[in-house]
PDB file of C-alpha atoms in Angstrom:
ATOM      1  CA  UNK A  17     -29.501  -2.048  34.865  1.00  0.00           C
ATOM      2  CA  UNK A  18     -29.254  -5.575  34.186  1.00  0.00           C
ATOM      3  CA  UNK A  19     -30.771  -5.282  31.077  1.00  0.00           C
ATOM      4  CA  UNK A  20     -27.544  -2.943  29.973  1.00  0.00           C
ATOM      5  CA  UNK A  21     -25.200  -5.498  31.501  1.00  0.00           C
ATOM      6  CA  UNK A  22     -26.839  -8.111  29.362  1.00  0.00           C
ATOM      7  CA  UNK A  23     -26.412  -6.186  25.925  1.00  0.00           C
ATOM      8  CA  UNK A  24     -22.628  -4.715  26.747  1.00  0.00           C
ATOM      9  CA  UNK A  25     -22.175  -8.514  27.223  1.00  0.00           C
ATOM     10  CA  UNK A  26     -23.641  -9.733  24.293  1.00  0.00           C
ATOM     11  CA  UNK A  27     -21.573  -6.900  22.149  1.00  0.00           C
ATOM     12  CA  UNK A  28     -18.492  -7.871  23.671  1.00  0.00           C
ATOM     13  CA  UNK A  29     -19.066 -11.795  22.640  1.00  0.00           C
ATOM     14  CA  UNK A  30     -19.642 -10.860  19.294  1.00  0.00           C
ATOM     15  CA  UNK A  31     -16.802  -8.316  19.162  1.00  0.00           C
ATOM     16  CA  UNK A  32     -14.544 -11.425  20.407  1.00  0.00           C
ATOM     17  CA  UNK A  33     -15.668 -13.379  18.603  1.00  0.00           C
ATOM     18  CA  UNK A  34     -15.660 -11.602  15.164  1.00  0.00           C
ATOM     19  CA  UNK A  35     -11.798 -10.856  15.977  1.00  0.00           C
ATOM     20  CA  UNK A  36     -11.045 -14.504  15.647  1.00  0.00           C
ATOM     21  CA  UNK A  37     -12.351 -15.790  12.751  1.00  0.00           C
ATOM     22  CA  UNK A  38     -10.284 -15.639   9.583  1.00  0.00           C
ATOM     23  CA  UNK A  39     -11.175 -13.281   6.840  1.00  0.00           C
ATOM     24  CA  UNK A  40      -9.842 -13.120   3.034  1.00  0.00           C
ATOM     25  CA  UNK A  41      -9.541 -10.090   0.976  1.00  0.00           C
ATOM     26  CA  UNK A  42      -9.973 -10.637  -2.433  1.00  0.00           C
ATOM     27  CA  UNK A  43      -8.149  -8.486  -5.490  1.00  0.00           C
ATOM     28  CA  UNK A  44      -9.680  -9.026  -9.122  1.00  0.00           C
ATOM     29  CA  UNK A  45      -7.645  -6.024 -10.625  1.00  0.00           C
ATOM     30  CA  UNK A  46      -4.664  -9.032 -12.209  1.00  0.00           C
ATOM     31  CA  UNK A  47      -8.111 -10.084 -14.351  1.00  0.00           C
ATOM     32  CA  UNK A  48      -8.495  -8.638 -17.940  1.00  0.00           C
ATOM     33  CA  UNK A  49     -11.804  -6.887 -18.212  1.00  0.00           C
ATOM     34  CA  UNK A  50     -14.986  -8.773 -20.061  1.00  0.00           C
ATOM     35  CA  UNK A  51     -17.197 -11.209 -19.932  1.00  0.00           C
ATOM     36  CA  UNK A  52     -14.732 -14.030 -18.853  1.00  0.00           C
ATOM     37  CA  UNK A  53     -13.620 -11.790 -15.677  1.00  0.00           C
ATOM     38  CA  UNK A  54     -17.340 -11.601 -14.978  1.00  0.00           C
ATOM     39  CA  UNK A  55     -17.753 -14.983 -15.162  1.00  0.00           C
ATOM     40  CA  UNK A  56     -14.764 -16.537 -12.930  1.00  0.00           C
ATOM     41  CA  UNK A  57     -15.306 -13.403 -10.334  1.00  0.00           C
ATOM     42  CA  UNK A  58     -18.823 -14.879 -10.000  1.00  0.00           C
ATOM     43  CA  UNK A  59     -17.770 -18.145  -9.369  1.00  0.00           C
ATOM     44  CA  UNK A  60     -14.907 -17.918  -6.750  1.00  0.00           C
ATOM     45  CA  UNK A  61     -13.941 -19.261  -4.709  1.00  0.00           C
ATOM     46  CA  UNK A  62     -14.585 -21.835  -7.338  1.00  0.00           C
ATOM     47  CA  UNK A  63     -12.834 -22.974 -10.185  1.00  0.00           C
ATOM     48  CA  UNK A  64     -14.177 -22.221 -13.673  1.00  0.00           C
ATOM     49  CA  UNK A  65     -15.948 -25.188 -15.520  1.00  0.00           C
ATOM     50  CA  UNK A  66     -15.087 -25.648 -19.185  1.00  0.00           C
ATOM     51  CA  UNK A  67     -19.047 -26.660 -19.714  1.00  0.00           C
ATOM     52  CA  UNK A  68     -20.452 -23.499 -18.736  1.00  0.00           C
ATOM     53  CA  UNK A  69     -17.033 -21.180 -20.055  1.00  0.00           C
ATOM     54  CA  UNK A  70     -18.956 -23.128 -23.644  1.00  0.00           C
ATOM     55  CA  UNK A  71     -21.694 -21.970 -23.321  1.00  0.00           C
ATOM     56  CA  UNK A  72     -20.975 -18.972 -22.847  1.00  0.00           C
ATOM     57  CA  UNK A  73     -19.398 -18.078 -25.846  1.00  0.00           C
ATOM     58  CA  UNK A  74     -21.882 -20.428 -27.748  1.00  0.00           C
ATOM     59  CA  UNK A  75     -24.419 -17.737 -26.827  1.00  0.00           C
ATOM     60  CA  UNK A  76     -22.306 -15.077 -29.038  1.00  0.00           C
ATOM     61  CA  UNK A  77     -21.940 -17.847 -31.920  1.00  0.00           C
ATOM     62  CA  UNK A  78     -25.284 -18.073 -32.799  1.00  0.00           C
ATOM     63  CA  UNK A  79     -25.053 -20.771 -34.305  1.00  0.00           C
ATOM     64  CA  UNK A  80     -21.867 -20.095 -36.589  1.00  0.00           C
ATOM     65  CA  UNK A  81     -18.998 -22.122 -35.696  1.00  0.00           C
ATOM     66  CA  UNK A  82     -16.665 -20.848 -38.297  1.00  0.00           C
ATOM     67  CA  UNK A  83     -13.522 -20.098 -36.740  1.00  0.00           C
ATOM     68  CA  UNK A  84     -13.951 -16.022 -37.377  1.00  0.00           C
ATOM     69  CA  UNK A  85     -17.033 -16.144 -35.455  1.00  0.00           C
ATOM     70  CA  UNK A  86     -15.255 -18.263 -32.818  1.00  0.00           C
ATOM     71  CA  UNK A  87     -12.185 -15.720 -32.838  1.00  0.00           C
ATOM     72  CA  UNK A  88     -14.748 -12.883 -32.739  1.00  0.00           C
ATOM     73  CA  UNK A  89     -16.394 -13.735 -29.769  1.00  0.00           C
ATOM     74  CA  UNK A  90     -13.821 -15.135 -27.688  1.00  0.00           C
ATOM     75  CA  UNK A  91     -12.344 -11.815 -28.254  1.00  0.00           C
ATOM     76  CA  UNK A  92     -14.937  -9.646 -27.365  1.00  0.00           C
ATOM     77  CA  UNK A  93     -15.090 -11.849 -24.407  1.00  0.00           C
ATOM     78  CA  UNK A  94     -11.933 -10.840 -23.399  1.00  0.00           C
ATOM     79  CA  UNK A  95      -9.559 -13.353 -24.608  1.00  0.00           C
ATOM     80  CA  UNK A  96      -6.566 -12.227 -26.548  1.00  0.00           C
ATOM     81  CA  UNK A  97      -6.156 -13.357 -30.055  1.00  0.00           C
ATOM     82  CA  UNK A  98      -2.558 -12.621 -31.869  1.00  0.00           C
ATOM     83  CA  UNK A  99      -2.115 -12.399 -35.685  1.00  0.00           C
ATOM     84  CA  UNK A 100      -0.383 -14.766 -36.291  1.00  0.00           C
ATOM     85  CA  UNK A 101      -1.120 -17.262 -33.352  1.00  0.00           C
ATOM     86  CA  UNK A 102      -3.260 -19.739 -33.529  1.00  0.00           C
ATOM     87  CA  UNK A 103      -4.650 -20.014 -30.326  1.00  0.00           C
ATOM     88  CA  UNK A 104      -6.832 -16.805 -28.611  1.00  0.00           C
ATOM     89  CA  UNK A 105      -5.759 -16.816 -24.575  1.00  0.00           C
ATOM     90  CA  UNK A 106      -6.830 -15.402 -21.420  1.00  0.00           C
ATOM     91  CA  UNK A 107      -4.418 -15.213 -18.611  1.00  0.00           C
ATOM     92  CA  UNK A 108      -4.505 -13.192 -14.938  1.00  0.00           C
ATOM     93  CA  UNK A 109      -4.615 -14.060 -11.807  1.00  0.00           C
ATOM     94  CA  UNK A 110      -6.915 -13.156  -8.705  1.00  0.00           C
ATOM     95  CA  UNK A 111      -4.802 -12.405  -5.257  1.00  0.00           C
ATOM     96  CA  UNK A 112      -5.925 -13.424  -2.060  1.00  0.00           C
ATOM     97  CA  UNK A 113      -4.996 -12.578   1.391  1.00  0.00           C
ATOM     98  CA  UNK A 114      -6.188 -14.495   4.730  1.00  0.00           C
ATOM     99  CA  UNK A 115      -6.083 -12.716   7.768  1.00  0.00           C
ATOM    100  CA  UNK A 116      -6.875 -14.014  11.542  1.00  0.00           C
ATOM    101  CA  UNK A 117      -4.984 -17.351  10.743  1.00  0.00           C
ATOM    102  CA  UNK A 118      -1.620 -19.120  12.480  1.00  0.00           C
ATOM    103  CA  UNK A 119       0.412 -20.081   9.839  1.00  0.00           C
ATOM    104  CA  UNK A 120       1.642 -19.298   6.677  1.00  0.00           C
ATOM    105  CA  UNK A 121       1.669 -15.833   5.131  1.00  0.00           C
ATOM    106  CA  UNK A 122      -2.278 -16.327   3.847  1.00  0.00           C
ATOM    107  CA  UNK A 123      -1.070 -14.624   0.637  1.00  0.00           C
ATOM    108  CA  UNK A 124      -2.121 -16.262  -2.942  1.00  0.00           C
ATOM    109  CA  UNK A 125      -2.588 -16.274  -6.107  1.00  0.00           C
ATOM    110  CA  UNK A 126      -5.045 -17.842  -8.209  1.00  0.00           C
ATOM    111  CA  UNK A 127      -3.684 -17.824 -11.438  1.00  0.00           C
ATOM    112  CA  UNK A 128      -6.138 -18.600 -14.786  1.00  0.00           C
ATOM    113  CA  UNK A 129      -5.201 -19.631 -18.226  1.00  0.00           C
ATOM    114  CA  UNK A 130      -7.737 -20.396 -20.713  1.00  0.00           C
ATOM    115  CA  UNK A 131      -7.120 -20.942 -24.563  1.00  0.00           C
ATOM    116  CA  UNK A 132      -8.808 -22.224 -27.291  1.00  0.00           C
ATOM    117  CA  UNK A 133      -8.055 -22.756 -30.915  1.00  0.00           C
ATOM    118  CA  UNK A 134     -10.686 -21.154 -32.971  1.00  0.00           C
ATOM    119  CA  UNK A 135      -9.796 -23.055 -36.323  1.00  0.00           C
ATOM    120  CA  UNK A 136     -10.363 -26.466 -33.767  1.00  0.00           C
ATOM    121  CA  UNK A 137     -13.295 -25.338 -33.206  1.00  0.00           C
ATOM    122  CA  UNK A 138     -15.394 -25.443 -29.413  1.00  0.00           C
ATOM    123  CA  UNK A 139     -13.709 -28.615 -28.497  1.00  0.00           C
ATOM    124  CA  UNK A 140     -10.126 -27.117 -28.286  1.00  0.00           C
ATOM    125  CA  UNK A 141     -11.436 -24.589 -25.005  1.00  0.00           C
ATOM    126  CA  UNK A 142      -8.749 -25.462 -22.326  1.00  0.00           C
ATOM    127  CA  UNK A 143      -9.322 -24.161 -18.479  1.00  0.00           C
ATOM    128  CA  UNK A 144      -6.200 -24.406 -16.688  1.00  0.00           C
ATOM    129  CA  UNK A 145      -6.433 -23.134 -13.030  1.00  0.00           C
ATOM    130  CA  UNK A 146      -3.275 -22.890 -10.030  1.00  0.00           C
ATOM    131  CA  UNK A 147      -3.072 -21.735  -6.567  1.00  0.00           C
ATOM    132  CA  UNK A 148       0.202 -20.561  -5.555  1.00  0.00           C
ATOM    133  CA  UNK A 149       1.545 -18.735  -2.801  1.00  0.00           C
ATOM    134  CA  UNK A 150       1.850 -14.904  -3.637  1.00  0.00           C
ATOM    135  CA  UNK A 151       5.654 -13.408  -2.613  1.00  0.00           C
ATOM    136  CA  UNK A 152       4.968 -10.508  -4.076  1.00  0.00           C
ATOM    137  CA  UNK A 153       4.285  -6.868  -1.966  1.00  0.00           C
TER     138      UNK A 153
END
């Protein structure tokens, strides 16, 4: 008997308790698909680092830095690169919601823009990274 009081006590603790703690639901689908996804979905809640983004896409160079190789693998990567343009980009965002929290709607979004010049060459990769609150539905 008091053996069964102890464990309906313990589960309602940890049923309390689990109610108020915060919790964040995470949405990749604002993330074009590749590599790049892969890599920033890995490393969230953290922000991308420009070091390892490079070598990254060093790994597909293999040793050619000619800007076609560059454009090539950036792109099968998943970066976009425009005739035309002379920058290849990769833009999306990753939405957030906090639940279990007092204030604020807990919505984000984690918005990611990264370009890079391939006829620069390796040194042009730019990582820009914002958090912003999300408005939308």
């Amino acid at each position: 008997m008091q053996k069964g009081i102890i464990i309906l006590g313990v589960s309602l603790l940890l049923t309390a308790c689990d109610l108020g703690f915060p919790r964040m639901t995470v949405n990749y689908d604002n993330l074009p698909q590749g590599e790049i996804k892969e890599y920033i979905t890995k490393r969230f809640p953290n922000e991308p680092e420009k070091e390892v983004l490079s070598k990254l896409i060093y790994a597909h160079l293999d040793g050619d830095n000619r800007a076609d190789s560059i454009k090539k693998a950036v792109s099968q990567m998943g970066m976009t690169c425009e005739a035309g343009k002379e920058i290849c980009e990769y833009s999306g965002y990753i939405r957030t919601k906090l639940t279990g929290h007092s204030s604020g709607s807990g919505r984000a979004k984690r918005i990611y823009h990264i370009v890079i010049s391939p006829k620069k060459g390796m040194d042009s990769l730019a990582i820009e990274h914002q958090i912003i609150e999300d408005t939308e539905n």
